[in-house]
Coordinates of C-alpha atoms in Angstrom, one line a residue:
Chain A
A1367 CA -45.6 5.1 43.2
Q1368 CA -43.8 2.7 45.1
K1369 CA -42.2 2.3 48.0
V1370 CA -40.4 0.3 50.1
T1371 CA -39.0 0.6 54.1
Q1372 CA -36.9 -0.9 56.0
A1373 CA -37.7 0.9 59.0
Q1374 CA -34.7 -1.3 61.2
T1375 CA -31.6 0.2 60.6
E1376 CA -29.7 -1.8 62.1
I1377 CA -30.7 -4.5 64.6
S1378 CA -27.8 -6.4 67.4
V1379 CA -28.5 -9.8 68.7
V1380 CA -26.7 -12.5 70.5
E1381 CA -26.2 -15.8 68.4
K1382 CA -28.4 -18.2 68.7
E1383 CA -31.3 -15.2 69.5
D1384 CA -33.8 -15.2 66.4
V1385 CA -34.4 -12.5 64.3
T1386 CA -37.5 -10.9 62.0
L1387 CA -36.1 -8.4 59.9
D1388 CA -39.1 -6.1 58.8
C1389 CA -40.0 -4.9 55.0
V1390 CA -43.2 -2.8 54.0
Y1391 CA -43.6 -2.4 50.5
E1392 CA -46.7 -0.1 49.6
T1393 CA -48.0 0.0 45.3
R1394 CA -51.5 0.1 43.5
D1395 CA -49.5 -3.0 41.6
T1396 CA -51.5 -5.7 41.9
T1397 CA -48.3 -8.1 40.4
Y1398 CA -45.1 -8.1 41.8
Y1399 CA -42.0 -10.2 42.6
L1400 CA -40.2 -9.9 46.1
F1401 CA -36.7 -10.5 47.0
W1402 CA -34.0 -9.9 50.0
Y1403 CA -30.7 -9.7 49.2
K1404 CA -27.7 -10.2 51.4
Q1405 CA -24.5 -8.0 51.3
P1406 CA -21.9 -9.7 53.5
P1407 CA -18.6 -7.4 55.2
S1408 CA -16.7 -9.1 51.4
G1409 CA -19.2 -6.8 49.9
E1410 CA -21.0 -9.3 47.5
L1411 CA -24.8 -9.7 46.8
V1412 CA -26.4 -13.1 47.7
F1413 CA -29.8 -13.6 46.5
L1414 CA -31.7 -15.6 48.8
I1415 CA -35.3 -15.5 47.7
R1416 CA -38.0 -14.4 45.5
R1417 CA -41.8 -14.7 45.9
N1418 CA -44.6 -13.6 44.2
S1419 CA -47.1 -11.5 45.1
F1420 CA -50.1 -14.3 44.2
D1421 CA -48.4 -16.3 47.3
E1422 CA -48.7 -15.4 50.3
Q1423 CA -47.3 -18.7 52.4
N1424 CA -44.6 -18.9 54.7
E1425 CA -41.4 -20.4 53.1
I1426 CA -38.7 -21.5 55.0
S1427 CA -35.2 -23.0 53.9
G1428 CA -33.4 -24.2 57.0
R1429 CA -33.0 -21.6 60.2
Y1430 CA -34.3 -19.0 57.4
S1431 CA -37.9 -18.1 57.0
W1432 CA -40.4 -15.6 55.4
N1433 CA -44.1 -14.2 56.1
F1434 CA -45.4 -12.5 53.0
Q1435 CA -49.2 -10.7 53.9
K1436 CA -50.6 -8.3 51.1
S1437 CA -52.7 -7.5 53.1
T1438 CA -50.1 -5.4 55.1
S1439 CA -47.9 -5.3 52.1
S1440 CA -45.1 -6.5 54.5
F1441 CA -42.3 -9.6 53.4
N1442 CA -40.5 -10.0 56.4
F1443 CA -37.9 -12.6 57.0
T1444 CA -36.6 -14.2 60.3
I1445 CA -33.3 -15.8 60.8
T1446 CA -33.7 -18.8 63.7
A1447 CA -31.5 -19.0 66.0
S1448 CA -29.3 -16.9 64.6
Q1449 CA -24.7 -17.1 63.8
V1450 CA -22.1 -15.0 63.8
V1451 CA -22.0 -15.7 59.4
D1452 CA -25.3 -13.9 59.6
S1453 CA -23.9 -10.5 59.8
A1454 CA -24.9 -8.5 57.1
V1455 CA -26.3 -5.8 55.4
Y1456 CA -30.2 -7.0 54.2
F1457 CA -32.3 -5.9 51.3
C1458 CA -35.4 -6.1 50.7
A1459 CA -36.1 -5.2 46.7
P1460 CA -39.5 -5.1 45.0
L1461 CA -39.6 -6.4 41.4
P1462 CA -43.0 -4.3 39.4
M1463 CA -44.4 -6.5 37.1
H1464 CA -46.1 -4.5 34.2
G1465 CA -49.4 -7.2 33.0
S1466 CA -46.9 -9.9 32.0
S1467 CA -43.8 -8.3 31.4
N1468 CA -40.9 -7.6 33.8
T1469 CA -39.5 -4.5 34.0
G1470 CA -36.8 -5.2 35.5
K1471 CA -36.1 -2.4 38.0
L1472 CA -35.6 -3.9 41.1
I1473 CA -36.3 -1.1 43.8
F1474 CA -34.2 -1.6 46.6
G1475 CA -35.2 -1.2 50.5
Q1476 CA -32.2 1.5 52.6
G1477 CA -31.0 -2.2 54.1
T1478 CA -31.3 -3.2 57.5
T1479 CA -27.5 -4.3 59.2
L1480 CA -27.7 -6.8 60.8
Q1481 CA -24.7 -7.7 63.8
V1482 CA -24.4 -11.6 65.4
K1483 CA -22.3 -10.8 68.7
P1484 CA -20.8 -14.2 69.5
Chain B
D37 CA -22.4 -18.7 39.7
A38 CA -23.4 -16.7 37.8
G39 CA -19.7 -16.4 36.0
I40 CA -19.6 -12.5 36.5
T41 CA -16.9 -9.9 36.6
Q42 CA -16.6 -6.5 36.8
S43 CA -13.5 -4.5 36.1
P44 CA -11.7 -3.2 37.7
R45 CA -11.9 -3.9 40.9
H46 CA -10.9 -0.4 42.5
K47 CA -10.4 2.2 40.9
V48 CA -9.3 5.9 41.8
T49 CA -9.5 8.9 39.1
E50 CA -9.7 12.7 39.1
T51 CA -12.6 14.7 38.5
G52 CA -13.1 15.5 34.7
T53 CA -11.8 12.5 33.9
P54 CA -13.7 9.7 32.2
V55 CA -13.6 6.5 33.0
T56 CA -15.2 2.8 31.6
L57 CA -15.9 -0.3 33.9
R58 CA -16.7 -3.3 32.0
C59 CA -18.8 -6.3 33.6
H60 CA -18.1 -9.2 31.7
Q61 CA -20.5 -12.8 32.1
T62 CA -19.8 -16.1 30.3
E63 CA -23.2 -17.2 30.2
N64 CA -24.7 -15.3 27.6
H65 CA -27.6 -14.1 29.5
R66 CA -29.6 -11.7 27.9
Y67 CA -30.7 -8.9 30.1
M68 CA -28.1 -7.0 31.8
Y69 CA -27.5 -4.3 34.5
W70 CA -26.2 -1.5 35.8
Y71 CA -26.2 0.1 39.7
R72 CA -24.4 2.2 41.6
Q73 CA -25.0 1.3 46.1
D74 CA -24.4 4.8 48.4
P75 CA -25.1 4.9 51.9
G76 CA -28.4 5.3 53.1
H77 CA -30.0 4.7 49.6
G78 CA -29.5 0.8 48.5
L79 CA -29.2 -0.1 45.5
R80 CA -30.1 2.0 43.2
L81 CA -30.4 1.2 38.5
I82 CA -28.9 3.1 36.6
H83 CA -29.0 1.7 33.6
Y84 CA -30.0 -1.8 32.0
S85 CA -29.7 -3.5 28.7
Y86 CA -32.1 -6.1 27.1
G87 CA -30.0 -7.1 23.9
V88 CA -27.0 -6.6 22.3
K89 CA -27.3 -2.4 20.7
D90 CA -30.6 -2.4 23.1
T91 CA -29.7 -0.3 26.3
D92 CA -32.2 1.7 28.4
K93 CA -32.2 4.0 31.7
G94 CA -32.9 3.8 35.2
E95 CA -33.4 6.1 38.2
V96 CA -30.3 7.6 38.1
S97 CA -28.9 7.5 34.7
D98 CA -27.7 11.1 34.5
G99 CA -23.9 11.3 34.0
Y100 CA -23.7 7.8 32.5
S101 CA -23.8 6.4 29.5
V102 CA -23.9 2.0 28.1
S103 CA -22.8 0.5 25.7
R104 CA -23.3 -3.0 24.5
S105 CA -21.7 -4.7 21.4
K106 CA -21.6 -8.2 22.4
T107 CA -23.7 -10.2 24.3
E108 CA -21.2 -11.1 27.1
D109 CA -20.1 -7.1 27.8
F110 CA -21.7 -4.5 29.1
L111 CA -20.0 -0.6 29.8
L112 CA -21.0 1.8 32.1
T113 CA -18.9 5.0 30.6
L114 CA -19.0 8.4 32.8
E115 CA -17.6 10.5 30.2
S116 CA -16.4 12.9 32.9
A117 CA -16.1 11.7 36.3
T118 CA -17.0 13.9 39.6
S119 CA -17.0 13.3 43.0
S120 CA -21.2 12.5 43.4
Q121 CA -19.9 9.9 41.4
T122 CA -18.1 8.3 44.1
S123 CA -19.8 4.7 44.5
V124 CA -19.7 1.3 44.3
Y125 CA -20.7 -0.1 41.0
F126 CA -22.2 -3.6 40.8
C127 CA -23.1 -5.2 37.6
A128 CA -26.1 -7.7 37.6
I129 CA -27.9 -10.0 35.2
S130 CA -31.2 -11.9 34.9
E131 CA -31.0 -15.4 33.6
S132 CA -32.1 -16.6 30.1
L133 CA -33.9 -19.8 30.2
T134 CA -33.6 -22.5 27.7
S135 CA -37.2 -22.1 26.0
G136 CA -35.9 -18.8 25.3
G137 CA -37.5 -16.6 28.4
Y138 CA -35.9 -15.4 31.4
T139 CA -35.7 -15.4 35.5
D140 CA -36.7 -12.9 36.9
T141 CA -34.0 -13.1 39.7
Q142 CA -30.9 -11.2 39.4
Y143 CA -27.7 -12.6 40.3
F144 CA -25.3 -9.8 40.6
G145 CA -21.4 -9.1 40.0
P146 CA -18.8 -8.3 42.5
G147 CA -18.9 -4.9 42.0
T148 CA -16.5 -1.9 41.1
R149 CA -15.6 0.7 44.5
L150 CA -14.7 4.1 42.0
T151 CA -12.9 7.4 43.6
V152 CA -13.5 10.5 41.8
L153 CA -10.7 12.6 43.7

């Protein structure tokens, strides 16, 4: 069975601090995608990043960076120099693959609420 | 912008009444999904569709049915709404590619807040 855990329910930081959101995906699958989505207070879901299970290179996009370590099943997301606009709920969402087929069935973690205070 | 709209955006209804939520997309994507979001559960897949008249169940499909008679519309129906179906419902699509495939990234609509009294 697959299990995705976002152990941090809520995080509060002061603006300009760096913050890391943790995600652990336990699975026996060797092939899968990992996604992060952002849900700001307005409620929409915004796609941030997709990585596949073969790629353990860190990725950086502006103030955002992602670190995937297959050995520990962790796919962590770091915001550098946080801003008030980063306040949102962040979801980690693995997508199991069966062979070459996409199951289409994202598995969402429970989310981490990030509050960035001015 | 994946061109996804949901209607209605808010609805209050009574237990036992039928409710239909509509997801509309403008870009001819093949895959469409319905999720519900509840506190403490993240999002959970209800049903999805991989083409016109082709649908399949997700994790929490009991009490829900779907229909897709046109590529652009994916309807979610609660035949007899219950208070446990009070939730925020999100529609999503996977973008189709010109090669005939699709990307695995799902893009979400704005959501429908449903309250069942």
